[in-house]
Amino acid sequence: MKKRLFSLILIFALTGSMAFAQGLAGSKTSFAVLGGVNLQNLNGKDMSGNKLENDMLIGYHAGVNIQLPVAPEFYFQPGLMFSTKGAENIGILNSTYKLSYIELPLNFVYKAPVGSGYFMLGFGPYVAYGIGGKAIYEGGGVSVENDIEFKKEVASGDPLTTVYVKPFDAGANLFFGYELPAGLFLQLNTQLGLLDINPTDNRITGENNSILKNTGYGLSLGYRF
């Protein structure tokens, strides 16, 4: 995990070096810090192929990005983010699943002058790596909390009480917002996970049709230098 996380950070650092070089050459490269609130869910199917009926979970995100001009009013915007995701399931037994990711968004952004600032429309892929998680079960006045473990494949002898998730995730981003001349900006985000993060589970015999994907929305506030 550490090697893969280092690779993500190295990619971002190299991108930042290119951005810095372009900035010295007089281009409009810029740097931003941002953070905000997530509304995330885990969508998919259970082992029987029935649609999951989970509720959204409130989380947060924070990070940085670099904005590189590629054409008039168009920019490439790679970033490095920490983001919390997951879902809730309310019933006789309330279940909460919290996942933490290091995320690398690779967005393309269109910025058009509107009023004194800029309207922003962005889209692009993201890749993410899970670094932590908790499964919390509450009912009858009792609360139990277990760590979520990240594995590609679950062995037949692994504990039945542990929740397992694949470490890698990838999907698509879409956002729009408004940036003031001073650099302050606000944006609404949508994220659609495209990979099934449910690992192969050898503890289960017979057919297993389960699918699990991250989806969600967010609101970000940031400042661009």
Coordinates of N, CA and C in Angstrom, one line a residue:
M1 N 0.8 -1.2 0.0 CA 0.0 0.0 0.0 C 0.9 1.2 0.0
K2 N 2.0 1.2 0.8 CA 2.8 2.4 0.9 C 3.5 2.7 -0.4
K3 N 3.9 1.7 -1.2 CA 4.5 1.9 -2.5 C 3.5 2.6 -3.4
R4 N 2.3 2.1 -3.4 CA 1.3 2.6 -4.4 C 0.9 4.0 -4.0
L5 N 0.8 4.3 -2.7 CA 0.5 5.6 -2.2 C 1.6 6.6 -2.6
F6 N 2.9 6.1 -2.4 CA 4.0 6.9 -2.8 C 4.0 7.2 -4.3
S7 N 3.6 6.3 -5.1 CA 3.5 6.5 -6.6 C 2.5 7.6 -6.9
L8 N 1.3 7.6 -6.2 CA 0.4 8.6 -6.4 C 0.9 10.0 -6.1
I9 N 1.6 10.1 -5.0 CA 2.2 11.4 -4.5 C 3.3 11.8 -5.5
L10 N 4.1 10.8 -6.0 CA 5.1 11.1 -6.9 C 4.6 11.7 -8.2
I11 N 3.5 11.1 -8.7 CA 2.8 11.6 -9.9 C 2.4 13.1 -9.7
F12 N 1.8 13.3 -8.6 CA 1.3 14.7 -8.3 C 2.5 15.7 -8.2
A13 N 3.6 15.2 -7.6 CA 4.8 16.1 -7.4 C 5.4 16.4 -8.8
L14 N 5.4 15.4 -9.7 CA 6.0 15.6 -11.0 C 5.1 16.6 -11.8
T15 N 3.8 16.4 -11.7 CA 2.8 17.4 -12.3 C 3.0 18.8 -11.8
G16 N 3.2 18.8 -10.5 CA 3.5 20.2 -9.9 C 4.7 20.8 -10.3
S17 N 5.8 20.0 -10.6 CA 7.0 20.5 -11.1 C 6.9 21.1 -12.5
M18 N 6.1 20.4 -13.3 CA 5.8 20.9 -14.7 C 5.0 22.2 -14.6
A19 N 4.0 22.2 -13.7 CA 3.2 23.4 -13.5 C 4.1 24.6 -13.1
F20 N 5.0 24.4 -12.2 CA 5.9 25.4 -11.7 C 6.8 26.0 -12.8
A21 N 7.3 25.0 -13.7 CA 8.1 25.5 -14.8 C 7.3 26.3 -15.8
Q22 N 6.1 25.9 -16.0 CA 5.2 26.7 -16.9 C 4.9 28.1 -16.3
G23 N 4.8 28.1 -15.0 CA 4.5 29.4 -14.3 C 5.7 30.3 -14.5
L24 N 6.9 29.8 -14.4 CA 8.1 30.6 -14.6 C 8.1 31.2 -16.0
A25 N 7.5 30.4 -17.0 CA 7.5 30.9 -18.3 C 6.4 31.9 -18.6
G26 N 5.6 32.2 -17.6 CA 4.6 33.3 -17.8 C 3.2 32.8 -18.0
S27 N 2.9 31.6 -17.9 CA 1.6 31.1 -18.2 C 0.7 31.4 -16.9
K28 N -0.6 31.0 -17.1 CA -1.5 31.3 -16.0 C -1.7 30.1 -15.1
T29 N -0.7 29.4 -14.8 CA -0.8 28.2 -13.9 C -1.1 28.8 -12.5
S30 N -2.0 28.0 -11.8 CA -2.3 28.5 -10.4 C -2.5 27.2 -9.5
F31 N -2.5 27.5 -8.2 CA -2.6 26.5 -7.2 C -3.7 26.8 -6.3
A32 N -4.4 25.7 -5.8 CA -5.6 26.0 -5.0 C -5.6 25.0 -3.8
V33 N -6.2 25.4 -2.7 CA -6.5 24.6 -1.6 C -8.0 24.6 -1.5
L34 N -8.6 23.4 -1.1 CA -10.1 23.3 -1.0 C -10.5 22.2 -0.1
G35 N -11.7 22.3 0.4 CA -12.3 21.3 1.3 C -13.8 21.5 1.4
G36 N -14.5 20.5 1.9 CA -15.9 20.6 2.0 C -16.6 19.4 2.5
V37 N -17.9 19.3 2.2 CA -18.7 18.2 2.8 C -19.1 17.2 1.7
N38 N -19.1 15.9 2.0 CA -19.5 14.9 1.1 C -20.9 14.3 1.6
L39 N -21.7 13.9 0.6 CA -22.8 13.1 0.8 C -22.6 11.8 0.0
Q40 N -22.2 10.7 0.6 CA -21.8 9.5 -0.1 C -22.7 8.4 0.2
N41 N -22.7 7.4 -0.7 CA -23.4 6.2 -0.6 C -22.7 5.0 -1.2
L42 N -23.1 3.8 -0.8 CA -22.5 2.6 -1.4 C -23.7 1.9 -2.1
N43 N -23.7 2.0 -3.5 CA -24.7 1.4 -4.3 C -24.3 0.1 -4.9
G44 N -25.3 -0.7 -5.3 CA -25.0 -2.0 -5.9 C -26.0 -3.0 -5.6
K45 N -25.6 -4.3 -5.5 CA -26.5 -5.4 -5.3 C -25.9 -6.3 -4.2
D46 N -26.8 -7.0 -3.4 CA -26.4 -7.9 -2.4 C -26.1 -9.3 -3.1
M47 N -25.8 -10.3 -2.3 CA -25.4 -11.6 -2.8 C -26.5 -12.3 -3.6
S48 N -27.8 -11.9 -3.4 CA -28.9 -12.5 -4.1 C -29.2 -11.7 -5.4
G49 N -28.5 -10.6 -5.6 CA -28.7 -9.8 -6.8 C -29.7 -8.7 -6.6
N50 N -30.2 -8.5 -5.3 CA -31.2 -7.5 -5.0 C -30.5 -6.1 -4.8
K51 N -31.1 -5.0 -5.2 CA -30.6 -3.7 -5.1 C -30.4 -3.3 -3.6
L52 N -29.2 -2.8 -3.3 CA -28.9 -2.3 -1.9 C -29.8 -1.1 -1.6
E53 N -30.3 -1.0 -0.4 CA -31.1 0.1 0.0 C -30.4 0.8 1.2
N54 N -29.3 1.4 0.8 CA -28.5 2.2 1.8 C -28.9 3.7 1.8
D55 N -28.5 4.4 2.9 CA -28.8 5.8 3.0 C -27.4 6.5 2.9
M56 N -27.5 7.8 2.5 CA -26.3 8.6 2.3 C -25.6 8.9 3.7
L57 N -24.3 8.9 3.7 CA -23.5 9.2 4.8 C -22.8 10.6 4.7
I58 N -22.8 11.4 5.7 CA -22.1 12.7 5.6 C -20.6 12.5 5.9
G59 N -19.8 13.0 5.1 CA -18.3 13.0 5.3 C -17.7 14.3 4.9
Y60 N -16.4 14.2 4.6 CA -15.7 15.5 4.2 C -14.6 15.2 3.3
H61 N -14.0 16.2 2.6 CA -12.9 16.1 1.8 C -12.0 17.3 1.9
A62 N -10.7 17.2 1.7 CA -9.8 18.3 1.7 C -8.6 18.0 0.9
G63 N -8.0 19.0 0.3 CA -6.8 18.7 -0.6 C -6.4 19.9 -1.3
V64 N -5.6 19.7 -2.4 CA -5.0 20.7 -3.2 C -5.2 20.3 -4.7
N65 N -5.0 21.3 -5.6 CA -5.0 21.0 -7.0 C -4.1 22.1 -7.7
I66 N -3.7 21.8 -8.9 CA -2.9 22.7 -9.7 C -3.7 22.9 -11.0
Q67 N -3.8 24.1 -11.5 CA -4.6 24.4 -12.7 C -3.6 24.8 -13.8
L68 N -3.6 24.0 -14.9 CA -2.7 24.2 -16.1 C -3.5 24.6 -17.3
P69 N -3.2 25.8 -17.9 CA -4.0 26.2 -19.1 C -3.6 25.3 -20.3
V70 N -4.6 24.8 -21.0 CA -4.4 24.0 -22.2 C -4.9 24.6 -23.5
A71 N -5.8 25.6 -23.4 CA -6.4 26.3 -24.5 C -7.2 27.5 -23.9
P72 N -7.6 28.5 -24.7 CA -8.3 29.6 -24.1 C -9.6 29.1 -23.4
E73 N -9.7 29.4 -22.1 CA -10.8 29.1 -21.2 C -10.9 27.6 -20.8
F74 N -9.9 26.8 -21.2 CA -9.8 25.4 -20.8 C -8.6 25.1 -20.1
Y75 N -8.7 24.3 -19.0 CA -7.6 24.0 -18.1 C -7.6 22.5 -17.8
F76 N -6.4 22.0 -17.5 CA -6.2 20.7 -16.9 C -5.9 20.9 -15.4
Q77 N -6.7 20.1 -14.6 CA -6.6 20.4 -13.1 C -6.4 19.1 -12.3
P78 N -5.2 18.6 -12.2 CA -4.9 17.4 -11.3 C -4.9 17.9 -9.9
G79 N -5.2 16.9 -9.0 CA -5.2 17.3 -7.6 C -4.9 16.1 -6.7
L80 N -4.8 16.3 -5.4 CA -4.5 15.3 -4.4 C -5.4 15.5 -3.3
M81 N -6.3 14.6 -2.9 CA -7.4 14.8 -2.0 C -7.4 13.7 -0.9
F82 N -7.9 14.0 0.3 CA -8.3 13.1 1.3 C -9.8 13.1 1.3
S83 N -10.5 12.0 1.2 CA -11.9 12.0 1.2 C -12.5 10.8 2.0
T84 N -13.6 11.1 2.7 CA -14.3 10.0 3.4 C -15.6 9.7 2.7
K85 N -15.8 8.4 2.6 CA -17.0 7.9 1.9 C -17.7 6.8 2.8
G86 N -18.7 6.2 2.2 CA -19.4 5.1 2.9 C -20.9 5.2 2.8
A87 N -21.6 4.6 3.8 CA -23.1 4.6 3.7 C -23.6 4.2 5.1
E88 N -25.0 4.4 5.2 CA -25.7 4.0 6.4 C -26.8 3.1 6.0
N89 N -27.2 2.2 6.9 CA -28.4 1.3 6.7 C -29.2 1.3 8.0
I90 N -30.3 2.0 7.9 CA -31.1 2.1 9.1 C -32.2 1.0 9.2
G91 N -32.2 0.3 10.3 CA -33.2 -0.7 10.5 C -33.3 -1.2 11.9
I92 N -33.6 -2.4 12.2 CA -33.6 -3.0 13.6 C -32.2 -2.9 14.1
L93 N -31.2 -3.2 13.2 CA -29.8 -3.0 13.5 C -29.3 -1.9 12.5
N94 N -28.8 -0.8 13.1 CA -28.3 0.3 12.3 C -26.8 0.0 12.0
S95 N -26.5 0.0 10.7 CA -25.1 -0.2 10.2 C -24.6 1.0 9.6
T96 N -23.3 1.4 9.9 CA -22.7 2.5 9.3 C -21.3 2.0 8.8
Y97 N -21.0 2.3 7.6 CA -19.7 2.0 7.0 C -19.0 3.2 6.5
K98 N -17.8 3.4 7.1 CA -17.0 4.6 6.9 C -15.7 4.2 6.2
L99 N -15.4 4.8 5.1 CA -14.2 4.5 4.3 C -13.4 5.8 4.1
S100 N -12.1 5.7 4.2 CA -11.2 6.9 3.9 C -10.3 6.6 2.8
Y101 N -10.2 7.5 1.9 CA -9.4 7.4 0.7 C -8.4 8.5 0.4
I102 N -7.3 8.2 -0.2 CA -6.4 9.2 -0.8 C -6.8 9.1 -2.3
E103 N -7.1 10.3 -2.8 CA -7.7 10.4 -4.2 C -6.9 11.3 -5.1
L104 N -6.8 10.9 -6.3 CA -6.1 11.7 -7.4 C -7.1 12.0 -8.5
P105 N -7.8 13.2 -8.4 CA -8.7 13.6 -9.5 C -7.9 14.2 -10.7
L106 N -8.3 13.9 -11.9 CA -7.6 14.4 -13.1 C -8.7 15.1 -14.0
N107 N -9.0 16.3 -13.6 CA -10.2 17.0 -14.2 C -9.8 18.0 -15.4
F108 N -10.7 18.1 -16.3 CA -10.6 19.2 -17.3 C -11.7 20.2 -17.0
V109 N -11.3 21.5 -17.0 CA -12.2 22.5 -16.6 C -12.4 23.6 -17.6
Y110 N -13.6 24.0 -17.8 CA -14.0 25.1 -18.7 C -14.3 26.3 -17.8
K111 N -13.7 27.5 -18.0 CA -14.0 28.6 -17.2 C -14.4 29.8 -18.1
A112 N -15.6 30.3 -18.0 CA -16.1 31.3 -18.8 C -16.4 32.6 -17.9
P113 N -16.0 33.8 -18.4 CA -16.3 35.0 -17.7 C -17.8 35.2 -17.5
V114 N -18.2 35.4 -16.3 CA -19.6 35.7 -16.0 C -19.6 36.7 -14.8
G115 N -20.1 37.9 -15.1 CA -20.0 39.0 -14.1 C -18.6 39.4 -13.9
S116 N -18.2 39.5 -12.7 CA -16.8 39.9 -12.4 C -15.9 38.7 -12.2
G117 N -16.5 37.5 -12.2 CA -15.8 36.2 -11.9 C -15.9 35.3 -13.1
Y118 N -15.8 34.0 -12.7 CA -15.8 32.9 -13.8 C -16.8 31.8 -13.4
F119 N -17.5 31.4 -14.4 CA -18.3 30.1 -14.2 C -17.4 29.0 -14.6
M120 N -17.5 27.9 -13.7 CA -16.6 26.7 -13.9 C -17.4 25.5 -14.2
L121 N -17.0 24.7 -15.2 CA -17.6 23.4 -15.4 C -16.5 22.4 -15.6
G122 N -16.4 21.4 -14.8 CA -15.3 20.4 -14.8 C -15.7 19.0 -14.9
F123 N -14.9 18.2 -15.5 CA -15.2 16.7 -15.6 C -13.9 16.0 -15.8
G124 N -13.9 14.7 -15.4 CA -12.7 13.9 -15.6 C -12.7 12.7 -14.7
P125 N -11.7 11.8 -14.8 CA -11.6 10.6 -14.0 C -10.9 10.9 -12.7
Y126 N -11.1 9.9 -11.8 CA -10.3 9.9 -10.6 C -9.9 8.5 -10.3
V127 N -8.8 8.4 -9.5 CA -8.3 7.1 -9.0 C -8.1 7.3 -7.5
A128 N -8.4 6.3 -6.7 CA -8.3 6.4 -5.3 C -7.8 5.1 -4.6
Y129 N -7.2 5.3 -3.4 CA -6.7 4.1 -2.7 C -7.2 4.2 -1.2
G130 N -7.8 3.1 -0.8 CA -8.4 3.1 0.6 C -7.3 3.0 1.6
I131 N -7.4 3.8 2.7 CA -6.3 3.8 3.7 C -6.9 3.5 5.1
G132 N -8.3 3.4 5.2 CA -8.8 3.1 6.5 C -10.4 3.0 6.4
G133 N -10.9 2.4 7.4 CA -12.4 2.3 7.4 C -12.9 1.7 8.7
K134 N -14.2 1.9 9.0 CA -14.8 1.4 10.2 C -16.2 0.9 9.9
A135 N -16.6 -0.2 10.5 CA -18.0 -0.7 10.4 C -18.6 -0.6 11.8
I136 N -19.7 0.1 11.9 CA -20.3 0.3 13.2 C -21.7 -0.2 13.2
Y137 N -22.0 -1.0 14.2 CA -23.3 -1.7 14.3 C -24.0 -1.2 15.6
E138 N -25.2 -0.8 15.6 CA -25.9 -0.3 16.8 C -27.3 -0.8 16.8
G139 N -27.7 -1.3 18.0 CA -29.0 -1.8 18.2 C -29.2 -2.3 19.6
G140 N -30.4 -2.1 20.2 CA -30.7 -2.6 21.5 C -29.8 -1.9 22.6
G141 N -29.4 -0.7 22.3 CA -28.5 0.0 23.3 C -27.1 -0.5 23.3
V142 N -26.7 -1.3 22.3 CA -25.3 -1.8 22.2 C -24.7 -1.3 20.9
S143 N -23.4 -0.9 20.9 CA -22.7 -0.4 19.8 C -21.4 -1.2 19.6
V144 N -21.2 -1.8 18.4 CA -20.0 -2.5 18.1 C -19.3 -1.9 16.9
E145 N -18.0 -1.7 17.1 CA -17.2 -1.1 16.0 C -16.0 -2.0 15.6
N146 N -15.9 -2.3 14.3 CA -14.8 -3.1 13.8 C -14.1 -2.3 12.6
D147 N -12.8 -2.6 12.5 CA -12.1 -2.1 11.4 C -12.5 -2.7 10.1
I148 N -12.6 -1.9 9.0 CA -12.8 -2.5 7.6 C -11.4 -2.7 7.1
E149 N -11.2 -3.9 6.5 CA -9.9 -4.2 5.9 C -10.0 -4.2 4.4
F150 N -8.9 -3.7 3.8 CA -8.8 -3.6 2.3 C -8.0 -4.8 1.7
K151 N -8.7 -5.6 0.9 CA -8.1 -6.8 0.3 C -8.7 -7.0 -1.1
K152 N -8.0 -7.5 -2.0 CA -8.5 -7.8 -3.3 C -9.3 -9.1 -3.3
E153 N -8.8 -10.1 -2.4 CA -9.5 -11.4 -2.3 C -9.5 -11.8 -0.9
V154 N -10.7 -12.3 -0.4 CA -10.9 -12.7 1.0 C -10.7 -14.2 1.0
A155 N -9.8 -14.7 1.9 CA -9.5 -16.1 2.1 C -10.7 -16.8 2.8
S156 N -10.8 -18.1 2.6 CA -11.9 -18.9 3.2 C -11.8 -18.9 4.7
G157 N -10.6 -18.7 5.2 CA -10.4 -18.7 6.7 C -10.5 -17.4 7.4
D158 N -10.7 -16.3 6.6 CA -10.8 -15.0 7.2 C -12.0 -14.9 8.1
P159 N -12.0 -14.0 9.1 CA -13.1 -13.9 10.0 C -14.4 -13.5 9.3
L160 N -15.5 -14.1 9.7 CA -16.8 -13.8 9.1 C -17.3 -12.4 9.6
T161 N -16.8 -11.9 10.7 CA -17.3 -10.7 11.3 C -16.6 -9.5 10.7
T162 N -15.6 -9.7 9.9 CA -14.9 -8.5 9.3 C -15.4 -8.2 7.9
V163 N -15.5 -6.8 7.7 CA -16.0 -6.3 6.4 C -14.7 -6.1 5.6
Y164 N -14.7 -6.5 4.3 CA -13.6 -6.4 3.4 C -14.0 -5.6 2.2
V165 N -13.1 -4.7 1.7 CA -13.3 -3.9 0.6 C -12.0 -3.8 -0.3
K166 N -12.1 -3.8 -1.6 CA -11.0 -3.7 -2.4 C -10.3 -2.3 -2.2
P167 N -9.0 -2.2 -2.2 CA -8.3 -0.9 -1.9 C -8.5 0.1 -3.0
F168 N -8.4 -0.4 -4.3 CA -8.5 0.6 -5.4 C -9.9 0.9 -5.8
D169 N -10.1 2.2 -6.1 CA -11.3 2.6 -6.7 C -11.0 3.6 -7.8
A170 N -11.9 3.7 -8.7 CA -11.8 4.7 -9.9 C -13.2 5.0 -10.4
G171 N -13.3 6.2 -10.9 CA -14.6 6.6 -11.5 C -14.5 7.9 -12.2
A172 N -15.6 8.7 -12.2 CA -15.8 9.9 -12.9 C -16.2 11.0 -12.0
N173 N -15.7 12.2 -12.2 CA -16.1 13.5 -11.5 C -16.8 14.4 -12.5
L174 N -17.8 15.1 -11.9 CA -18.4 16.2 -12.6 C -18.7 17.3 -11.6
F175 N -18.4 18.6 -11.9 CA -18.6 19.6 -11.0 C -18.9 20.9 -11.7
F176 N -19.6 21.9 -11.1 CA -19.7 23.2 -11.6 C -19.7 24.2 -10.4
G177 N -19.3 25.4 -10.7 CA -19.2 26.4 -9.6 C -18.9 27.8 -10.1
Y178 N -18.5 28.6 -9.2 CA -18.2 30.0 -9.5 C -17.0 30.5 -8.8
E179 N -16.1 31.2 -9.5 CA -14.8 31.7 -8.9 C -14.8 33.2 -8.9
L180 N -14.5 33.8 -7.8 CA -14.4 35.3 -7.7 C -13.1 35.8 -8.2
P181 N -12.9 37.0 -8.6 CA -11.6 37.5 -9.1 C -10.5 37.4 -8.0
A182 N -10.9 37.5 -6.7 CA -9.9 37.4 -5.7 C -9.4 35.9 -5.5
G183 N -10.0 34.9 -6.1 CA -9.6 33.6 -6.0 C -10.5 32.6 -5.2
L184 N -11.4 33.2 -4.5 CA -12.3 32.4 -3.7 C -13.3 31.7 -4.6
F185 N -13.6 30.4 -4.4 CA -14.5 29.7 -5.3 C -15.4 28.7 -4.5
L186 N -16.5 28.4 -5.1 CA -17.5 27.5 -4.5 C -17.9 26.6 -5.7
Q187 N -18.0 25.2 -5.4 CA -18.4 24.3 -6.4 C -19.2 23.1 -5.9
L188 N -20.1 22.7 -6.7 CA -20.9 21.5 -6.4 C -20.3 20.3 -7.2
N189 N -20.1 19.2 -6.5 CA -19.5 18.0 -7.1 C -20.4 16.8 -7.2
T190 N -20.2 16.0 -8.2 CA -20.8 14.7 -8.3 C -19.8 13.7 -8.7
Q191 N -19.8 12.5 -8.0 CA -18.8 11.5 -8.3 C -19.5 10.2 -8.4
L192 N -19.1 9.5 -9.5 CA -19.7 8.2 -9.8 C -18.5 7.1 -9.9
G193 N -18.6 6.2 -8.9 CA -17.6 5.1 -8.9 C -17.9 4.1 -10.0
L194 N -16.9 3.7 -10.8 CA -17.1 2.8 -11.9 C -16.6 1.4 -11.6
L195 N -15.8 1.2 -10.5 CA -15.2 -0.1 -10.2 C -16.0 -0.7 -9.1
D196 N -16.2 -2.0 -9.1 CA -16.8 -2.8 -8.1 C -15.7 -3.0 -7.0
I197 N -16.0 -2.4 -5.8 CA -15.0 -2.5 -4.7 C -15.2 -3.7 -3.8
N198 N -16.2 -4.5 -4.1 CA -16.5 -5.7 -3.4 C -15.4 -6.8 -3.8
P199 N -14.6 -7.3 -2.9 CA -13.6 -8.3 -3.2 C -14.2 -9.7 -3.5
T200 N -13.4 -10.5 -4.2 CA -13.8 -11.9 -4.3 C -13.8 -12.5 -2.9
D201 N -14.9 -13.1 -2.5 CA -15.0 -13.6 -1.1 C -15.1 -15.1 -1.1
N202 N -14.0 -15.8 -0.7 CA -14.0 -17.2 -0.7 C -14.6 -17.8 0.6
R203 N -15.1 -17.0 1.5 CA -15.9 -17.5 2.7 C -17.3 -17.9 2.3
I204 N -17.7 -17.4 1.1 CA -19.1 -17.6 0.6 C -19.1 -18.8 -0.4
T205 N -19.9 -19.8 -0.2 CA -20.1 -20.9 -1.1 C -21.3 -20.6 -2.0
G206 N -21.3 -21.1 -3.2 CA -22.4 -20.9 -4.1 C -22.2 -19.5 -4.9
E207 N -23.3 -19.2 -5.6 CA -23.2 -18.0 -6.4 C -23.3 -16.7 -5.6
N208 N -22.4 -15.7 -5.9 CA -22.4 -14.5 -5.2 C -22.5 -13.3 -6.3
N209 N -23.7 -12.7 -6.3 CA -23.9 -11.6 -7.3 C -23.7 -10.2 -6.7
S210 N -23.0 -10.1 -5.6 CA -22.9 -8.8 -4.9 C -22.0 -7.8 -5.7
I211 N -22.4 -6.6 -5.7 CA -21.6 -5.5 -6.4 C -21.7 -4.3 -5.4
L212 N -20.6 -3.6 -5.3 CA -20.5 -2.4 -4.4 C -19.7 -1.3 -5.1
K213 N -20.3 -0.1 -5.2 CA -19.7 1.0 -5.8 C -19.9 2.3 -5.0
N214 N -18.9 3.2 -5.0 CA -19.0 4.5 -4.4 C -19.7 5.5 -5.3
T215 N -20.7 6.2 -4.7 CA -21.3 7.3 -5.5 C -21.6 8.4 -4.5
G216 N -21.7 9.6 -5.0 CA -22.0 10.7 -4.0 C -21.9 12.1 -4.6
Y217 N -22.1 13.1 -3.7 CA -22.2 14.5 -4.0 C -21.3 15.2 -3.0
G218 N -21.0 16.5 -3.4 CA -20.2 17.2 -2.4 C -20.3 18.7 -2.7
L219 N -19.9 19.5 -1.7 CA -19.9 21.0 -1.8 C -18.5 21.4 -1.3
S220 N -17.8 22.1 -2.2 CA -16.4 22.5 -1.9 C -16.3 24.0 -1.9
L221 N -15.5 24.5 -0.9 CA -15.1 25.9 -0.8 C -13.6 25.9 -0.9
G222 N -13.0 26.8 -1.8 CA -11.6 26.8 -1.9 C -11.1 28.2 -2.2
Y223 N -9.7 28.3 -2.3 CA -9.1 29.5 -2.6 C -7.9 29.2 -3.6
R224 N -7.9 30.0 -4.7 CA -6.9 29.8 -5.8 C -5.9 30.9 -5.7
F225 N -4.6 30.5 -5.7 CA -3.5 31.5 -5.7 C -3.1 31.9 -7.1

